[in-house]
Amino acid sequence: MRLTQNVIAPTFNLKDIYGRMIDLEQYKDKKVFLGFFRHAGCPFCNIRVHNLTKVHPEMKDKGLEMIFFFESKENVLLRSTFHKEVSPIPLISDPEKKIYGAYGLETSGYKSAVSHLTTFVQTAFKAKALGVPMHTMADGESISTMPAEFLIDKGLVIKELHYSERLNDRMNVDMIRDFASQ
């Protein structure tokens, strides 16, 4: 079930791929961008991670923390130089999709297929130009996972959320900036 605005974010206490314990409760006095992505080779997601990584220092200066989730297994993410370079942003592997479920992420073969049929070619060219990874799915990854993003305010209250209707449908970066500046 999808979450709504102004509810308390489901908490988690998990190790990220760098071995750091990430306890959402420890972020209760901060603002947080929480991003849920598909698999490590998804060009749609990796372009988004690339763009968020570029604005991360600006957002951090404004007091906004970022945490990223991928459905890929930890060893798949650690094989990727691109994903290792995301640090210092915590990158959490959730192949069982337990936290994905807690946040109401959906799977939709239909929405994924429409995205692939209508925008995959241009997304693949953009990914190649940016140098972000694009490869087939590894063991246990799903082609039908739909991304989602959340802006969590102090007190762990979800202020904004965005469940993607297409694989390249994401929260506007200006909305994230505005939230960080408030």
Coordinates of N, CA and C in Angstrom, one line a residue:
M1 N 0.8 -1.2 0.0 CA 0.0 0.0 0.0 C 0.9 1.3 0.0
R2 N 0.5 2.2 -0.9 CA 1.3 3.4 -0.9 C 1.2 4.3 0.3
L3 N 2.2 5.0 0.6 CA 2.2 5.9 1.8 C 1.6 7.2 1.3
T4 N 1.3 8.1 2.3 CA 0.8 9.4 2.0 C 1.6 10.5 2.7
Q5 N 1.4 11.7 2.3 CA 2.1 12.8 3.0 C 1.6 12.9 4.5
N6 N 2.6 13.5 5.2 CA 2.3 13.8 6.7 C 2.2 12.5 7.5
V7 N 2.7 11.4 7.1 CA 2.8 10.2 8.0 C 4.2 10.0 8.4
I8 N 4.4 9.3 9.4 CA 5.8 9.0 9.9 C 6.4 7.9 8.9
A9 N 7.6 8.2 8.5 CA 8.3 7.3 7.6 C 8.6 6.0 8.3
P10 N 8.4 4.8 7.6 CA 8.8 3.6 8.2 C 10.3 3.6 8.5
T11 N 10.7 3.2 9.6 CA 12.1 3.2 10.0 C 12.8 1.9 9.6
F12 N 14.1 2.0 9.5 CA 14.9 0.9 9.2 C 16.3 1.1 9.9
N13 N 17.0 0.0 10.1 CA 18.3 0.1 10.7 C 19.1 -1.0 9.9
L14 N 19.8 -0.6 8.9 CA 20.4 -1.6 7.9 C 21.9 -1.1 7.6
K15 N 22.7 -2.1 7.3 CA 24.0 -1.9 6.8 C 24.0 -1.5 5.4
D16 N 24.7 -0.4 5.0 CA 24.8 0.0 3.6 C 26.0 -0.9 3.0
I17 N 26.2 -0.7 1.7 CA 27.2 -1.6 1.0 C 28.6 -1.2 1.4
Y18 N 28.8 -0.1 2.1 CA 30.1 0.2 2.6 C 30.4 -0.2 4.1
G19 N 29.4 -0.9 4.6 CA 29.5 -1.5 6.0 C 29.0 -0.6 7.1
R20 N 28.5 0.6 6.7 CA 28.0 1.6 7.7 C 26.6 1.2 8.1
M21 N 26.3 1.3 9.4 CA 24.9 1.1 9.9 C 24.1 2.4 9.6
I22 N 23.0 2.3 8.9 CA 22.1 3.4 8.6 C 20.8 3.2 9.3
D23 N 20.6 4.0 10.4 CA 19.4 3.9 11.2 C 18.6 5.2 10.9
L24 N 17.5 5.0 10.3 CA 16.7 6.2 10.0 C 16.4 7.0 11.2
E25 N 16.2 6.4 12.4 CA 15.9 7.1 13.6 C 17.0 8.2 13.9
Q26 N 18.2 7.9 13.5 CA 19.3 8.9 13.7 C 19.2 10.1 12.8
Y27 N 18.3 10.1 11.9 CA 18.1 11.2 11.0 C 16.9 12.0 11.4
K28 N 16.3 11.8 12.6 CA 15.0 12.4 13.0 C 15.2 13.9 13.1
D29 N 16.4 14.4 13.3 CA 16.6 15.9 13.4 C 17.1 16.5 12.1
K30 N 16.9 15.7 11.0 CA 17.4 16.2 9.7 C 16.3 16.0 8.7
K31 N 16.6 16.6 7.5 CA 15.8 16.4 6.4 C 16.4 15.3 5.5
V32 N 15.6 14.5 4.9 CA 16.2 13.3 4.1 C 15.5 13.2 2.8
F33 N 16.3 13.0 1.8 CA 15.8 12.5 0.5 C 16.0 11.0 0.5
L34 N 15.0 10.2 0.3 CA 15.1 8.8 0.3 C 14.7 8.3 -1.1
G35 N 15.6 7.7 -1.8 CA 15.4 7.2 -3.2 C 15.4 5.7 -3.3
F36 N 14.4 5.2 -4.0 CA 14.3 3.7 -4.2 C 14.5 3.5 -5.7
F37 N 15.5 2.7 -6.1 CA 15.9 2.5 -7.5 C 15.7 1.1 -7.8
R38 N 15.8 0.8 -9.1 CA 15.7 -0.6 -9.6 C 17.0 -1.3 -9.4
H39 N 17.4 -2.0 -10.5 CA 18.7 -2.8 -10.4 C 19.9 -2.0 -10.8
A40 N 21.1 -2.5 -10.5 CA 22.3 -1.7 -10.7 C 22.6 -1.4 -12.1
G41 N 22.0 -2.1 -13.1 CA 22.3 -1.8 -14.5 C 21.2 -1.0 -15.1
C42 N 20.2 -0.5 -14.4 CA 19.1 0.2 -15.0 C 19.6 1.6 -15.4
P43 N 19.6 1.9 -16.7 CA 20.0 3.2 -17.1 C 19.1 4.4 -16.6
F44 N 17.9 4.1 -16.5 CA 16.9 5.1 -16.0 C 17.4 5.5 -14.6
C45 N 17.6 4.6 -13.7 CA 18.0 4.8 -12.3 C 19.4 5.4 -12.2
N46 N 20.3 4.9 -13.0 CA 21.7 5.3 -12.9 C 21.9 6.7 -13.4
I47 N 21.1 7.2 -14.4 CA 21.1 8.6 -14.8 C 20.6 9.4 -13.6
R48 N 19.5 9.0 -12.9 CA 19.0 9.7 -11.8 C 20.0 9.8 -10.7
V49 N 20.7 8.7 -10.4 CA 21.7 8.6 -9.3 C 22.8 9.6 -9.7
H50 N 23.2 9.6 -11.0 CA 24.3 10.5 -11.5 C 23.9 11.9 -11.2
N51 N 22.7 12.3 -11.6 CA 22.2 13.7 -11.4 C 22.1 14.1 -9.9
L52 N 21.6 13.2 -9.1 CA 21.5 13.4 -7.6 C 22.9 13.5 -7.0
T53 N 23.8 12.7 -7.4 CA 25.1 12.8 -6.9 C 25.8 14.1 -7.2
K54 N 25.5 14.7 -8.3 CA 26.0 16.0 -8.7 C 25.5 17.1 -7.8
V55 N 24.2 17.0 -7.4 CA 23.7 18.1 -6.5 C 23.8 17.8 -5.0
H56 N 24.3 16.6 -4.7 CA 24.4 16.2 -3.3 C 25.2 17.2 -2.5
P57 N 26.4 17.7 -2.9 CA 27.1 18.7 -2.0 C 26.2 19.9 -1.7
E58 N 25.5 20.4 -2.7 CA 24.7 21.6 -2.5 C 23.5 21.3 -1.5
M59 N 22.9 20.1 -1.7 CA 21.8 19.7 -0.8 C 22.3 19.5 0.6
K60 N 23.5 18.9 0.7 CA 24.1 18.6 2.1 C 24.4 19.9 2.8
D61 N 24.9 20.9 2.0 CA 25.1 22.3 2.6 C 23.8 22.9 3.1
K62 N 22.7 22.5 2.5 CA 21.4 23.1 2.9 C 20.8 22.2 4.1
G63 N 21.5 21.1 4.4 CA 21.0 20.3 5.5 C 20.2 19.1 5.1
L64 N 20.2 18.7 3.8 CA 19.5 17.6 3.4 C 20.4 16.4 3.2
E65 N 20.1 15.3 3.9 CA 20.8 14.0 3.7 C 20.1 13.2 2.6
M66 N 20.9 12.3 2.0 CA 20.4 11.4 1.0 C 20.7 10.0 1.3
I67 N 19.7 9.1 1.1 CA 19.9 7.7 1.2 C 19.3 7.0 0.0
F68 N 20.1 6.1 -0.6 CA 19.6 5.4 -1.8 C 19.4 3.9 -1.5
F69 N 18.4 3.3 -2.1 CA 18.1 1.9 -2.0 C 18.2 1.3 -3.4
F70 N 18.8 0.1 -3.6 CA 18.7 -0.6 -4.8 C 18.2 -2.0 -4.5
E71 N 17.5 -2.6 -5.4 CA 17.1 -4.0 -5.3 C 18.2 -5.0 -5.5
S72 N 19.3 -4.5 -6.1 CA 20.4 -5.4 -6.4 C 21.1 -5.9 -5.1
K73 N 21.7 -7.1 -5.2 CA 22.5 -7.7 -4.1 C 23.7 -6.8 -3.9
E74 N 24.2 -6.8 -2.7 CA 25.4 -6.0 -2.3 C 26.6 -6.3 -3.2
N75 N 26.8 -7.6 -3.5 CA 28.0 -7.9 -4.3 C 27.9 -7.3 -5.7
V76 N 26.7 -7.2 -6.3 CA 26.5 -6.7 -7.6 C 26.8 -5.2 -7.6
L77 N 26.3 -4.5 -6.5 CA 26.6 -3.0 -6.4 C 28.1 -2.8 -6.2
L78 N 28.7 -3.6 -5.4 CA 30.1 -3.4 -5.1 C 31.0 -3.7 -6.3
R79 N 30.6 -4.5 -7.3 CA 31.3 -4.7 -8.5 C 31.3 -3.5 -9.4
S80 N 30.4 -2.6 -9.2 CA 30.2 -1.4 -10.0 C 31.0 -0.2 -9.5
T81 N 32.0 0.3 -10.2 CA 32.8 1.4 -9.8 C 31.9 2.6 -9.7
F82 N 30.9 2.8 -10.6 CA 29.9 3.9 -10.6 C 29.2 3.9 -9.2
H83 N 28.7 2.8 -8.8 CA 28.0 2.8 -7.5 C 28.9 3.0 -6.3
K84 N 30.1 2.5 -6.4 CA 31.0 2.8 -5.3 C 31.3 4.2 -5.1
E85 N 31.3 5.0 -6.3 CA 31.6 6.4 -6.2 C 30.5 7.2 -5.7
V86 N 29.3 6.6 -5.4 CA 28.2 7.3 -4.9 C 28.5 7.8 -3.4
S87 N 29.3 7.0 -2.7 CA 29.7 7.4 -1.4 C 30.2 8.8 -1.3
P88 N 29.8 9.6 -0.4 CA 29.3 9.3 1.0 C 27.8 9.1 1.1
I89 N 27.1 9.1 0.1 CA 25.6 8.8 0.2 C 25.5 7.3 0.5
P90 N 24.8 7.0 1.6 CA 24.5 5.6 1.9 C 23.8 4.9 0.7
L91 N 24.2 3.7 0.4 CA 23.6 3.0 -0.7 C 23.3 1.6 -0.1
I92 N 22.0 1.3 0.0 CA 21.5 0.1 0.7 C 21.0 -0.9 -0.3
S93 N 21.5 -2.1 -0.2 CA 21.0 -3.2 -1.0 C 19.8 -3.9 -0.3
D94 N 18.7 -4.0 -1.0 CA 17.5 -4.6 -0.4 C 16.9 -5.6 -1.4
P95 N 17.6 -6.7 -1.7 CA 17.1 -7.7 -2.7 C 15.8 -8.4 -2.3
E96 N 15.5 -8.5 -1.1 CA 14.3 -9.1 -0.6 C 13.1 -8.0 -0.7
K97 N 13.5 -6.8 -0.9 CA 12.6 -5.7 -1.1 C 11.7 -5.5 0.2
K98 N 12.3 -5.7 1.3 CA 11.5 -5.5 2.6 C 11.2 -4.0 2.8
I99 N 12.2 -3.2 2.6 CA 11.9 -1.8 2.8 C 11.1 -1.2 1.6
Y100 N 11.3 -1.7 0.5 CA 10.5 -1.3 -0.7 C 9.0 -1.6 -0.4
G101 N 8.7 -2.7 0.2 CA 7.4 -3.0 0.6 C 6.8 -2.1 1.7
A102 N 7.7 -1.8 2.7 CA 7.3 -0.9 3.8 C 6.9 0.5 3.2
Y103 N 7.6 0.9 2.1 CA 7.3 2.2 1.5 C 6.3 2.2 0.4
G104 N 5.7 1.0 0.2 CA 4.6 0.9 -0.8 C 5.0 0.9 -2.2
L105 N 6.3 0.5 -2.5 CA 6.7 0.5 -3.9 C 5.9 -0.6 -4.7
E106 N 5.6 -0.3 -5.9 CA 4.9 -1.3 -6.7 C 5.7 -1.9 -7.8
T107 N 5.3 -3.0 -8.3 CA 5.8 -3.6 -9.4 C 4.8 -3.6 -10.5
S108 N 5.2 -3.2 -11.7 CA 4.3 -3.2 -12.8 C 5.0 -3.5 -14.1
G109 N 4.7 -4.7 -14.6 CA 5.3 -5.1 -15.9 C 4.8 -4.2 -17.0
Y110 N 3.6 -3.8 -16.9 CA 3.0 -2.9 -17.9 C 3.7 -1.5 -18.0
K111 N 3.8 -0.9 -16.8 CA 4.5 0.5 -16.8 C 6.0 0.4 -17.2
S112 N 6.6 -0.7 -16.8 CA 8.0 -0.9 -17.2 C 8.1 -1.1 -18.7
A113 N 7.2 -1.9 -19.3 CA 7.2 -2.2 -20.7 C 7.0 -0.9 -21.5
V114 N 6.0 -0.1 -21.1 CA 5.7 1.1 -21.8 C 6.9 2.0 -21.7
S115 N 7.6 2.1 -20.6 CA 8.8 2.9 -20.5 C 9.9 2.4 -21.4
H116 N 10.1 1.1 -21.4 CA 11.1 0.6 -22.3 C 10.8 0.8 -23.8
L117 N 9.6 0.6 -24.1 CA 9.2 0.8 -25.5 C 9.2 2.2 -26.0
T118 N 9.0 3.2 -25.1 CA 8.9 4.6 -25.5 C 10.1 5.4 -25.3
T119 N 11.0 5.0 -24.3 CA 12.1 5.9 -24.0 C 13.4 5.2 -23.8
F120 N 13.5 3.9 -24.0 CA 14.7 3.1 -23.6 C 15.9 3.6 -24.5
V121 N 15.6 3.7 -25.8 CA 16.7 4.0 -26.8 C 17.4 5.3 -26.4
Q122 N 16.6 6.4 -26.3 CA 17.2 7.7 -25.9 C 17.9 7.7 -24.5
T123 N 17.3 6.9 -23.6 CA 17.9 6.8 -22.3 C 19.2 6.0 -22.3
A124 N 19.3 5.0 -23.2 CA 20.5 4.2 -23.3 C 21.6 5.1 -23.9
F125 N 21.3 6.0 -24.9 CA 22.3 6.9 -25.5 C 22.7 7.9 -24.4
K126 N 21.8 8.4 -23.7 CA 22.2 9.4 -22.6 C 23.0 8.7 -21.6
A127 N 22.7 7.5 -21.2 CA 23.5 6.8 -20.2 C 24.9 6.6 -20.7
K128 N 25.0 6.2 -22.0 CA 26.4 6.0 -22.6 C 27.2 7.3 -22.6
A129 N 26.5 8.4 -22.9 CA 27.2 9.7 -23.0 C 27.6 10.2 -21.6
L130 N 26.9 9.8 -20.6 CA 27.2 10.2 -19.2 C 28.2 9.2 -18.6
G131 N 28.4 8.1 -19.2 CA 29.3 7.1 -18.6 C 28.7 6.3 -17.5
V132 N 27.4 6.2 -17.4 CA 26.8 5.5 -16.3 C 26.5 4.0 -16.7
P133 N 26.5 3.1 -15.8 CA 26.4 1.7 -16.2 C 25.0 1.4 -16.8
M134 N 25.0 0.4 -17.7 CA 23.7 -0.1 -18.2 C 24.0 -1.6 -18.6
H135 N 23.4 -2.5 -17.9 CA 23.6 -3.9 -18.2 C 22.4 -4.7 -17.8
T136 N 22.3 -5.9 -18.3 CA 21.2 -6.8 -17.9 C 21.1 -7.0 -16.4
M137 N 20.0 -7.5 -16.0 CA 19.7 -7.7 -14.6 C 20.5 -8.9 -14.1
A138 N 20.9 -8.8 -12.9 CA 21.6 -9.9 -12.2 C 20.6 -10.8 -11.5
D139 N 21.1 -11.8 -10.9 CA 20.2 -12.8 -10.1 C 19.2 -12.1 -9.2
G140 N 18.0 -12.3 -9.4 CA 17.0 -11.9 -8.4 C 16.4 -10.5 -8.7
E141 N 17.0 -9.8 -9.6 CA 16.5 -8.4 -9.9 C 15.2 -8.5 -10.8
S142 N 14.4 -7.5 -10.7 CA 13.1 -7.5 -11.4 C 13.0 -6.4 -12.5
I143 N 12.5 -6.7 -13.6 CA 12.3 -5.7 -14.6 C 11.1 -4.8 -14.4
S144 N 10.2 -5.3 -13.4 CA 9.0 -4.6 -13.2 C 8.9 -3.7 -12.0
T145 N 10.0 -3.5 -11.2 CA 10.1 -2.6 -10.1 C 9.9 -1.2 -10.5
M146 N 9.1 -0.4 -9.9 CA 8.9 1.0 -10.2 C 9.5 1.8 -9.1
P147 N 10.3 2.8 -9.5 CA 11.0 3.6 -8.5 C 10.1 4.5 -7.7
A148 N 10.6 5.1 -6.6 CA 9.9 6.0 -5.8 C 10.9 6.9 -5.1
E149 N 10.4 8.1 -4.7 CA 11.3 9.0 -4.0 C 10.5 9.7 -2.9
F150 N 11.1 10.0 -1.8 CA 10.5 10.6 -0.6 C 11.3 11.7 0.0
L151 N 10.6 12.8 0.4 CA 11.3 13.9 1.1 C 10.7 13.8 2.5
I152 N 11.6 13.5 3.5 CA 11.3 13.3 4.9 C 11.8 14.4 5.7
D153 N 10.9 15.1 6.4 CA 11.2 16.2 7.2 C 11.7 15.8 8.6
K154 N 12.1 16.8 9.4 CA 12.5 16.5 10.8 C 11.3 15.8 11.5
G155 N 11.6 14.9 12.4 CA 10.6 14.2 13.0 C 10.2 13.0 12.2
L156 N 10.9 12.7 11.1 CA 10.6 11.6 10.2 C 9.3 11.6 9.5
V157 N 8.8 12.8 9.3 CA 7.5 13.0 8.6 C 7.7 13.1 7.1
I158 N 6.9 12.3 6.4 CA 7.0 12.4 4.9 C 6.3 13.6 4.5
K159 N 7.0 14.5 3.9 CA 6.4 15.8 3.4 C 6.0 15.7 1.9
E160 N 6.8 15.1 1.1 CA 6.6 14.9 -0.3 C 6.9 13.5 -0.7
L161 N 6.2 12.9 -1.7 CA 6.5 11.6 -2.2 C 6.2 11.5 -3.6
H162 N 6.9 10.7 -4.3 CA 6.6 10.5 -5.7 C 6.8 9.0 -6.1
Y163 N 5.7 8.4 -6.5 CA 5.7 7.0 -7.0 C 5.8 7.2 -8.5
S164 N 6.8 6.6 -9.1 CA 7.0 6.8 -10.6 C 5.9 6.0 -11.4
E165 N 5.4 6.7 -12.4 CA 4.5 6.1 -13.3 C 5.2 5.6 -14.6
R166 N 6.4 6.1 -14.8 CA 7.3 5.6 -15.9 C 8.7 5.5 -15.3
L167 N 9.6 4.8 -15.9 CA 10.9 4.7 -15.3 C 11.8 5.9 -15.3
N168 N 11.4 6.9 -16.2 CA 12.1 8.2 -16.1 C 11.3 9.3 -15.5
D169 N 10.3 8.9 -14.8 CA 9.4 9.9 -14.0 C 9.9 10.0 -12.6
R170 N 10.5 11.1 -12.3 CA 11.1 11.3 -11.0 C 10.7 12.7 -10.4
M171 N 10.9 12.9 -9.1 CA 10.6 14.1 -8.4 C 11.5 15.2 -9.1
N172 N 10.9 16.4 -9.2 CA 11.7 17.5 -9.8 C 12.8 17.9 -8.8
V173 N 14.0 18.2 -9.4 CA 15.1 18.6 -8.5 C 14.8 19.9 -7.8
D174 N 14.1 20.8 -8.5 CA 13.8 22.1 -7.9 C 12.9 21.9 -6.6
M175 N 12.0 20.9 -6.7 CA 11.2 20.6 -5.5 C 12.1 20.1 -4.3
I176 N 13.1 19.3 -4.7 CA 14.1 18.9 -3.6 C 14.9 20.0 -3.1
R177 N 15.3 20.9 -4.0 CA 16.0 22.2 -3.5 C 15.2 23.0 -2.6
D178 N 13.9 23.2 -3.0 CA 13.0 24.0 -2.2 C 12.8 23.4 -0.8
F179 N 12.6 22.1 -0.8 CA 12.5 21.4 0.5 C 13.7 21.5 1.4
A180 N 14.9 21.4 0.8 CA 16.1 21.5 1.5 C 16.3 22.9 2.0
S181 N 15.8 23.9 1.3 CA 16.0 25.4 1.7 C 15.0 25.8 2.8
Q182 N 13.9 25.1 2.9 CA 12.9 25.5 3.9 C 13.4 25.5 5.3

